[in-house]
Coordinates of C-alpha atoms in Angstrom, one line a residue:
M313 CA 55.9 141.2 -18.4
D314 CA 58.5 143.9 -18.4
T315 CA 56.9 146.0 -15.6
D316 CA 54.8 145.5 -12.5
I317 CA 51.8 147.1 -14.1
G318 CA 52.3 145.0 -17.2
A319 CA 52.5 141.8 -15.1
L320 CA 49.3 142.7 -13.2
T321 CA 47.5 143.5 -16.4
V322 CA 48.4 140.3 -18.1
I323 CA 47.6 138.1 -15.1
F324 CA 44.3 139.9 -14.4
T325 CA 43.3 139.5 -18.1
E326 CA 44.3 135.8 -17.9
F327 CA 41.9 135.2 -15.0
Y328 CA 39.2 137.4 -16.5
Y329 CA 38.9 135.2 -19.7
W330 CA 39.4 132.0 -17.7
V331 CA 36.3 132.8 -15.7
T332 CA 34.2 133.6 -18.7
V333 CA 34.5 130.0 -20.0
P334 CA 32.4 128.3 -17.2
L335 CA 30.0 131.1 -17.3
M336 CA 29.4 130.6 -21.0
F337 CA 29.3 126.8 -20.5
L338 CA 25.9 127.5 -18.8
I339 CA 24.6 128.5 -22.3
H340 CA 25.1 124.9 -23.3
V341 CA 23.6 123.4 -20.2
G342 CA 20.6 125.7 -20.9
F343 CA 20.4 124.7 -24.6
C344 CA 20.3 121.0 -23.6
M345 CA 17.5 121.5 -21.1
Y346 CA 15.6 123.9 -23.4
E347 CA 15.7 121.5 -26.3
V348 CA 14.8 118.4 -24.3
G349 CA 11.9 120.4 -22.8
A350 CA 10.8 121.4 -26.3
S351 CA 11.1 118.0 -27.9
R352 CA 8.8 115.0 -27.5
H353 CA 9.8 112.1 -25.2
K354 CA 10.7 109.8 -28.0
N355 CA 13.6 112.1 -29.1
H356 CA 15.2 113.2 -25.8
M357 CA 18.5 111.2 -25.9
H358 CA 19.0 112.0 -29.6
T359 CA 18.6 115.7 -28.8
V360 CA 21.0 115.6 -25.9
M361 CA 23.7 113.6 -27.7
K362 CA 23.4 115.9 -30.8
N363 CA 24.2 118.9 -28.6
T364 CA 26.9 117.1 -26.6
M365 CA 29.0 115.7 -29.4
L366 CA 29.2 119.1 -31.2
M367 CA 31.5 120.2 -28.4
P368 CA 34.5 117.9 -29.1
L369 CA 34.1 118.1 -32.8
V370 CA 34.0 121.9 -32.9
T371 CA 36.8 122.1 -30.3
I372 CA 39.2 119.9 -32.2
T373 CA 38.5 121.6 -35.6
F374 CA 38.7 125.0 -33.9
F375 CA 42.1 124.1 -32.6
F376 CA 43.4 123.1 -36.0
F377 CA 42.1 125.9 -38.2
G378 CA 39.3 128.0 -36.6
W379 CA 41.5 130.1 -34.3
W380 CA 43.9 130.7 -37.2
I381 CA 41.1 131.9 -39.5
Y382 CA 40.2 134.7 -37.0
F383 CA 43.7 136.2 -37.1
A384 CA 44.5 135.4 -40.8
F385 CA 41.4 136.7 -42.5
P386 CA 40.6 140.2 -41.3
N387 CA 41.5 141.5 -44.8
G388 CA 39.1 139.2 -46.5
P389 CA 41.5 138.1 -47.9
G390 CA 41.6 140.0 -51.1
I391 CA 39.4 142.9 -50.0
T392 CA 41.8 145.2 -48.1
G393 CA 44.9 142.9 -48.2
G394 CA 46.1 139.3 -48.1
I395 CA 46.2 136.7 -45.4
T396 CA 47.7 138.0 -42.2
Q397 CA 50.6 136.1 -40.7
S398 CA 49.3 134.6 -37.5
D399 CA 52.1 132.7 -35.7
N400 CA 50.2 132.5 -32.4
A401 CA 47.2 130.6 -33.9
V402 CA 48.7 127.9 -36.1
P403 CA 48.3 124.5 -34.4
W404 CA 52.0 123.8 -34.4
S405 CA 52.8 127.0 -32.6
E406 CA 54.5 126.7 -29.2
L407 CA 51.9 129.2 -28.0
M408 CA 49.1 126.7 -28.7
G409 CA 50.0 124.7 -25.6
T410 CA 51.4 124.9 -22.1
H411 CA 53.5 128.0 -21.8
L412 CA 54.8 130.0 -18.8
G413 CA 56.5 132.7 -20.8
G414 CA 59.7 133.2 -22.6
P415 CA 60.8 134.5 -25.9
G416 CA 58.1 133.0 -28.2
P417 CA 57.4 134.2 -31.7
A418 CA 58.0 137.8 -32.5
L419 CA 55.0 139.9 -31.3
E420 CA 54.8 141.9 -34.4
S421 CA 54.0 138.9 -36.5
A422 CA 51.6 137.5 -33.9
Q423 CA 49.4 140.6 -33.2
G424 CA 49.9 144.3 -32.8
Y425 CA 48.0 145.0 -29.5
G426 CA 49.6 143.8 -26.4
A427 CA 53.1 144.5 -27.7
E428 CA 53.6 147.1 -25.0
L429 CA 53.1 144.5 -22.3
G430 CA 56.0 142.3 -23.4
N431 CA 56.3 138.8 -24.8
S432 CA 54.2 137.2 -22.1
F433 CA 51.0 138.9 -23.4
W434 CA 50.4 136.1 -25.9
N435 CA 52.4 133.5 -24.0
R436 CA 49.9 133.8 -21.1
L437 CA 46.7 134.7 -22.9
N438 CA 46.6 132.8 -26.1
G439 CA 44.8 129.8 -24.5
V440 CA 42.2 131.7 -22.6
F441 CA 41.4 133.9 -25.7
W442 CA 41.1 130.7 -27.7
A443 CA 38.7 129.1 -25.1
A444 CA 36.5 132.2 -25.0
F445 CA 36.2 132.2 -28.8
L446 CA 35.6 128.4 -28.8
L447 CA 32.6 128.9 -26.5
F448 CA 31.3 131.4 -29.0
S449 CA 31.7 128.7 -31.6
W450 CA 29.7 126.2 -29.5
T451 CA 27.0 128.8 -29.1
A452 CA 26.6 129.4 -32.8
A453 CA 26.3 125.6 -33.5
S454 CA 23.9 125.1 -30.6
I455 CA 21.6 127.8 -31.9
V456 CA 21.2 125.8 -35.1
S457 CA 20.5 122.6 -33.2
G458 CA 17.2 123.8 -31.8
A459 CA 15.7 124.5 -35.2
T460 CA 16.5 121.0 -36.5
I461 CA 15.3 118.8 -33.6
E462 CA 13.2 115.6 -34.1
R463 CA 14.2 114.9 -37.8
I464 CA 17.8 115.6 -38.6
R465 CA 20.4 112.8 -38.7
P466 CA 23.1 113.4 -36.0
T467 CA 26.0 113.0 -38.5
A468 CA 24.5 115.6 -40.7
F469 CA 24.1 118.0 -37.8
W470 CA 27.7 117.5 -36.7
I471 CA 29.0 118.3 -40.2
L472 CA 26.9 121.4 -40.2
A473 CA 28.1 122.3 -36.7
V474 CA 31.7 122.2 -37.8
V475 CA 30.9 124.3 -40.9
I476 CA 29.5 127.1 -38.8
G477 CA 31.4 126.6 -35.6
S478 CA 34.9 126.4 -37.0
G479 CA 34.2 128.0 -40.5
T480 CA 31.7 130.6 -41.4
W481 CA 31.2 132.2 -38.0
I482 CA 34.9 132.7 -37.4
I483 CA 35.2 134.2 -40.9
D484 CA 32.5 136.7 -39.9
A485 CA 34.3 137.4 -36.6
A486 CA 37.5 138.1 -38.6
W487 CA 35.6 140.5 -40.8
G488 CA 33.3 142.2 -38.3
W489 CA 34.7 141.6 -34.9
H490 CA 38.5 141.8 -35.3
P491 CA 39.5 145.4 -34.7
D492 CA 41.2 145.5 -38.1
G493 CA 38.4 143.5 -39.9
W494 CA 37.6 144.9 -43.3
M495 CA 33.9 145.3 -42.4
V496 CA 34.9 147.4 -39.4
T497 CA 37.4 149.6 -41.2
Q498 CA 35.5 149.9 -44.5
L499 CA 31.8 149.8 -43.6
G500 CA 32.1 151.2 -40.0
Y501 CA 30.4 147.9 -38.9
H502 CA 29.7 147.9 -35.2
D503 CA 28.4 144.9 -33.3
A504 CA 29.8 145.0 -29.8
Y505 CA 28.0 142.0 -28.3
A506 CA 27.3 140.0 -31.4
S507 CA 23.8 140.8 -32.7
G508 CA 25.1 139.7 -36.1
V509 CA 28.5 138.1 -35.5
I510 CA 26.9 135.2 -33.5
H511 CA 23.1 135.5 -33.7
A512 CA 22.2 136.7 -37.1
I513 CA 24.6 134.3 -38.8
A514 CA 23.4 131.4 -36.6
G515 CA 19.7 132.3 -37.3
G516 CA 20.4 132.6 -41.1
F517 CA 22.3 129.3 -41.0
A518 CA 19.4 127.6 -39.2
L519 CA 17.0 128.9 -41.8
G520 CA 19.2 127.6 -44.6
V521 CA 19.2 124.1 -43.0
I522 CA 15.4 123.8 -42.2
V523 CA 14.4 125.1 -45.7
V524 CA 16.1 122.0 -47.1
L525 CA 15.3 119.7 -44.1
G526 CA 11.5 120.3 -44.2
P527 CA 8.9 120.3 -41.4
R528 CA 8.3 117.5 -38.9
I529 CA 5.7 115.0 -39.9
G530 CA 2.3 116.3 -38.7
K531 CA 3.4 119.9 -38.3
F532 CA 1.1 121.1 -41.0
A533 CA -2.5 120.0 -41.8
P534 CA -3.3 118.9 -45.3
D535 CA -4.6 122.5 -46.1
G536 CA -1.3 123.9 -44.9
T537 CA -2.5 125.2 -41.5
P538 CA 0.3 124.9 -38.9
R539 CA -0.4 122.7 -35.9
N540 CA 1.0 123.3 -32.4
I541 CA 3.5 120.6 -31.3
N542 CA 3.7 121.9 -27.7
P543 CA 6.9 121.6 -25.6
H544 CA 7.1 118.3 -23.7
N545 CA 8.1 120.1 -20.5
K546 CA 7.6 123.8 -20.1
W547 CA 9.3 123.8 -16.7
L548 CA 12.5 122.4 -18.3
V549 CA 12.2 125.0 -21.0
T550 CA 11.9 127.8 -18.4
I551 CA 15.0 126.6 -16.4
G552 CA 16.9 126.1 -19.6
L553 CA 16.3 129.7 -20.7
F554 CA 17.2 131.1 -17.3
L555 CA 20.5 129.2 -17.6
I556 CA 21.0 130.7 -21.1
Y557 CA 20.4 134.2 -19.6
C558 CA 23.2 133.4 -17.1
G559 CA 25.5 132.1 -19.7
F560 CA 24.7 135.2 -21.9
W561 CA 26.1 137.3 -19.0
G562 CA 29.4 135.5 -19.4
F563 CA 29.2 136.0 -23.1
Y564 CA 28.9 139.7 -22.6
V565 CA 31.9 139.6 -20.2
A566 CA 34.0 137.8 -22.8
C567 CA 33.2 140.4 -25.4
N568 CA 35.3 143.0 -23.5
V569 CA 39.0 143.5 -23.0
P570 CA 39.2 144.2 -19.3
I571 CA 42.1 146.6 -19.0
I572 CA 44.2 148.4 -21.6
D573 CA 46.3 151.6 -21.6
H574 CA 44.3 153.3 -24.3
G575 CA 46.8 156.3 -24.3
T576 CA 49.5 154.0 -25.5
L577 CA 47.2 152.2 -27.9
G578 CA 46.3 155.5 -29.5
G579 CA 49.9 156.5 -29.9
A580 CA 49.8 159.3 -27.4
E581 CA 53.2 159.1 -25.8
G582 CA 53.3 159.9 -22.1
V583 CA 49.5 159.6 -21.7
V584 CA 48.2 156.9 -19.4
N585 CA 44.5 156.1 -19.8
F586 CA 43.6 152.6 -18.4
T587 CA 40.1 151.5 -19.4
A588 CA 38.0 148.5 -20.4
T589 CA 37.3 148.3 -24.1
T590 CA 35.0 146.6 -26.4
I591 CA 36.3 143.9 -28.7
Y592 CA 37.1 146.7 -31.2
L593 CA 39.4 148.2 -28.5
T594 CA 37.1 151.3 -28.2
P595 CA 36.7 152.5 -24.6
T596 CA 33.7 151.4 -22.6
T597 CA 32.8 150.6 -19.0
L598 CA 31.4 147.4 -17.5
S599 CA 28.9 149.6 -15.7
A600 CA 27.4 150.6 -19.1
I601 CA 26.9 147.0 -20.2
V602 CA 25.4 145.9 -16.9
F603 CA 22.7 148.6 -17.3
N604 CA 22.0 147.7 -20.9
F605 CA 22.0 144.0 -20.6
L606 CA 19.4 144.0 -17.9
M607 CA 17.3 146.8 -19.4
S608 CA 17.2 145.1 -22.8
L609 CA 16.3 141.8 -21.2
S610 CA 13.4 143.5 -19.4
G611 CA 12.2 145.2 -22.5
G612 CA 12.1 141.9 -24.3
L613 CA 10.3 140.0 -21.5
L614 CA 7.6 142.7 -21.2
A615 CA 7.1 142.9 -25.0
G616 CA 7.0 139.1 -25.3
Y617 CA 4.4 138.8 -22.5
V618 CA 2.2 141.4 -24.2
V619 CA 2.4 140.2 -27.8
S620 CA 2.1 136.5 -26.9
K621 CA -0.7 137.2 -24.4
G622 CA 1.2 135.7 -21.6
E623 CA 2.3 132.5 -23.3
A624 CA 5.3 131.3 -21.3
F625 CA 7.4 129.8 -24.0
W626 CA 7.4 133.0 -26.1
T627 CA 7.7 135.3 -23.1
Y628 CA 11.0 133.7 -22.1
S629 CA 12.3 133.5 -25.6
A630 CA 11.4 137.2 -26.2
G631 CA 13.6 138.1 -23.2
L632 CA 16.5 136.5 -25.1
A633 CA 15.4 138.2 -28.3
G634 CA 15.4 141.6 -26.5
V635 CA 19.0 141.2 -25.4
I636 CA 20.1 140.0 -28.9
T637 CA 18.4 143.0 -30.6
A638 CA 20.2 145.5 -28.4
S639 CA 23.5 143.7 -28.3
A640 CA 25.0 145.5 -31.4
G641 CA 25.1 148.8 -29.6
N642 CA 24.8 147.9 -25.9
D643 CA 28.2 149.5 -25.2
L644 CA 26.9 152.9 -26.2
Y645 CA 23.1 153.0 -25.8
H646 CA 21.3 154.8 -23.0
P647 CA 19.6 152.2 -20.8
I648 CA 16.2 153.4 -21.8
Q649 CA 17.2 153.1 -25.5
A650 CA 18.3 149.5 -24.8
M651 CA 15.0 148.7 -23.1
L652 CA 12.9 150.1 -26.0
I653 CA 15.2 148.5 -28.7
G654 CA 14.9 145.2 -26.9
A655 CA 11.1 145.5 -26.8
V656 CA 10.8 146.3 -30.5
G657 CA 13.1 143.5 -31.5
A658 CA 11.3 140.9 -29.4
A659 CA 7.9 141.9 -30.8
C660 CA 9.1 141.9 -34.4
A661 CA 10.8 138.5 -33.9
Y662 CA 7.6 137.0 -32.5
K663 CA 5.4 138.3 -35.4
L664 CA 7.9 137.3 -38.1
H665 CA 8.2 133.7 -36.7
F666 CA 4.5 133.1 -37.2
W667 CA 4.2 135.0 -40.5
V668 CA 7.1 132.9 -42.0
E669 CA 5.7 129.7 -40.6
R670 CA 2.3 130.3 -42.2
R671 CA 3.6 131.8 -45.5
F672 CA 6.5 129.5 -46.3
K673 CA 5.6 126.4 -44.2
I674 CA 8.8 126.6 -42.3
D675 CA 9.0 124.5 -39.1
D676 CA 11.3 126.0 -36.5
P677 CA 10.4 124.2 -33.2
V678 CA 12.1 126.5 -30.8
G679 CA 11.9 129.8 -32.8
A680 CA 15.7 129.9 -33.2
V681 CA 15.6 131.7 -36.6
A682 CA 13.3 134.4 -35.1
V683 CA 15.0 134.8 -31.7
H684 CA 18.5 134.8 -33.0
G685 CA 18.3 135.6 -36.8
Y686 CA 15.5 138.1 -37.1
A687 CA 16.3 139.8 -33.8
G688 CA 20.0 140.0 -34.7
F689 CA 19.3 141.4 -38.1
I690 CA 16.9 144.0 -36.8
G691 CA 19.3 144.9 -34.0
L692 CA 22.1 145.7 -36.5
V693 CA 19.9 147.9 -38.6
I694 CA 18.6 149.8 -35.6
C695 CA 22.2 150.3 -34.4
G696 CA 23.0 152.0 -37.7
F697 CA 20.4 154.7 -37.1
M698 CA 20.8 155.1 -33.3
L699 CA 24.6 155.4 -33.4
W700 CA 24.9 157.1 -36.8
G701 CA 28.2 159.0 -37.0
H702 CA 29.8 157.4 -33.9
P703 CA 33.4 156.2 -34.4
A704 CA 33.6 152.4 -35.1
T705 CA 37.3 151.9 -35.1
A706 CA 40.0 152.1 -32.4
A707 CA 42.3 155.0 -31.9
Y708 CA 45.3 153.4 -33.6
H709 CA 43.7 153.5 -37.0
E710 CA 44.8 156.5 -39.1
T711 CA 41.4 156.8 -40.7
V712 CA 38.3 156.7 -38.4
A713 CA 35.4 154.7 -39.8
V714 CA 32.0 155.8 -38.5
I715 CA 28.8 153.8 -37.9
T716 CA 26.1 154.3 -40.6
P717 CA 22.7 152.8 -41.4
W718 CA 24.0 151.5 -44.8
G719 CA 27.1 150.0 -43.3
Q720 CA 25.1 148.2 -40.7
F721 CA 22.5 147.0 -43.2
A722 CA 25.2 145.7 -45.5
G723 CA 26.7 143.9 -42.5
A724 CA 23.4 142.4 -41.5
V725 CA 23.0 141.0 -45.1
I726 CA 26.5 139.6 -45.0
M727 CA 26.0 137.9 -41.6
F728 CA 22.4 136.6 -42.1
G729 CA 22.5 135.8 -45.8
V730 CA 26.0 135.5 -47.2
L731 CA 27.8 133.7 -44.3
G732 CA 24.6 132.3 -42.7
F733 CA 21.9 131.1 -45.0
L734 CA 23.9 130.5 -48.2
P735 CA 26.5 128.0 -47.0
A736 CA 23.9 126.2 -44.9
F737 CA 21.6 125.8 -47.8
I738 CA 24.4 124.5 -50.1
V739 CA 25.8 122.0 -47.6
S740 CA 22.3 120.8 -46.6
K741 CA 21.4 120.3 -50.3
I742 CA 24.5 118.2 -50.8
L743 CA 23.8 116.2 -47.6
M744 CA 20.1 115.7 -48.7
G745 CA 21.3 114.6 -52.2
M746 CA 23.5 111.9 -50.5
G747 CA 20.6 110.8 -48.3
M748 CA 22.4 111.9 -45.2
L749 CA 20.4 114.9 -44.0
R750 CA 17.0 113.6 -42.7
V751 CA 16.1 110.4 -40.9
P752 CA 13.6 108.0 -42.7
P753 CA 9.9 108.7 -42.0
A754 CA 9.5 105.4 -40.0
V755 CA 12.3 106.4 -37.6
E756 CA 10.8 109.9 -37.2
L757 CA 7.4 108.4 -36.4
V758 CA 8.6 106.0 -33.8
G759 CA 11.2 108.4 -32.4
L760 CA 14.9 109.0 -32.9
D761 CA 15.7 107.3 -29.6
M762 CA 14.2 104.0 -30.7
S763 CA 17.3 102.6 -32.3
E764 CA 19.3 103.0 -29.1
E765 CA 16.4 101.6 -27.0
I766 CA 16.1 98.5 -29.2
A767 CA 19.8 97.9 -28.9
E768 CA 19.7 98.1 -25.1
E769 CA 16.7 95.8 -25.1
M770 CA 18.5 93.2 -27.2
D771 CA 21.6 93.4 -24.9
A772 CA 19.3 92.8 -21.9
I773 CA 17.7 89.7 -23.6
E774 CA 21.1 88.3 -24.5
V775 CA 22.4 88.7 -20.9
S776 CA 19.2 87.1 -19.5
E777 CA 19.5 84.1 -21.8
A778 CA 23.2 83.7 -20.8
D779 CA 22.2 83.7 -17.1
I780 CA 19.5 81.1 -17.7
A781 CA 21.9 78.9 -19.6
E782 CA 24.5 79.1 -16.8
A783 CA 21.8 78.3 -14.2
K784 CA 20.8 75.2 -16.1
R785 CA 24.4 74.1 -16.5
L786 CA 24.8 74.3 -12.7
G787 CA 21.6 72.4 -12.1
L788 CA 19.8 75.4 -10.5
L789 CA 17.2 75.3 -13.3
T790 CA 15.7 72.4 -15.1

């Protein structure tokens, strides 16, 4: 922090990302409540523990290699260059721990932007950046969780959570979210608030798992007609989704860089232009995203209420689908555009969910593939048309890539299909072949909580027998 303004910028940014973490934590509180509300009583503890234990597993793996992938893989590698040196993100780096400043690794080898603020940029900010991205990782894994409830083995889910949470999603972030990512610089890919980078990939991943996993027992009648397995507690589902909305607000906050001198970033010497930027370091305002987050949420809720004829579960889910659809371009849309795009995406996601369920006998209990996958994919394609010709890259790039429909469509296919569906399908097939993916039918019928409840009952009987034996020894019982 070589200057006063540099010090203020670094410390403000440090607190900014620090605050996003508890906000995004609400997403996971919401997911737990939502999935417990959507599952039957006999599976509640299994559902909660499945969601809880993904957190430490993804956190540890993200520390060891996930964070490094984001900085090392923006070139593919092998598409526009090799692996990028990423001294700030290897687990043995002094920056991956408590640090109050000092020399540290050379900035040029750690990352380009921030160099003008002195060495303390990464010394101070590496941990809070890491935490914000880690919460994105949890979110990607939690989205998959809802689609697999009531029949997946917990170990299989945790393996899959690490694959997406510390593997495939962070590769797509390096490609499509890093300001130097090859999809950004070559395709003009634009996805400011993660329609594809988080949601389309997680939805595609969930679809790849449940295609192999199969439907819950009783979901389809012998003639193939789908049955409704209604949510256990719609009040809990409602509160869960409201908490996800709140957490999603923090998610949006974490997708911005709060303050950068864009004049320096663009190489314009002597020009001072402080602004907030998107994750691509393109200028934006927090005012713009406040308008568009709330307008797209409203568009989704209204459309969901209409197409579902007032059904509560899908009305609330459609609100989420509305935000996800508009997220790719919510830094640049007019608020009325955001509202209409949110409404279109929510309606399409609802219709696609039931069409796929009937046509392919796919059982997605919470509609995760529709709300996140289909809505995210549609949002990317719409963004290509609505923002056609708008610059996609930051000012420091010599060649400006522009947003196009074909670039966005290619990006949607990569997110949903190549990095989402395909690896999930392959890993699930391997787990299924090893007998590790799905619980036995008997366990599914009596409930996945039963094994824990039987163990607790046996413990209680053993303690009771010990008490009786001691009472007899003391002569209190005959």
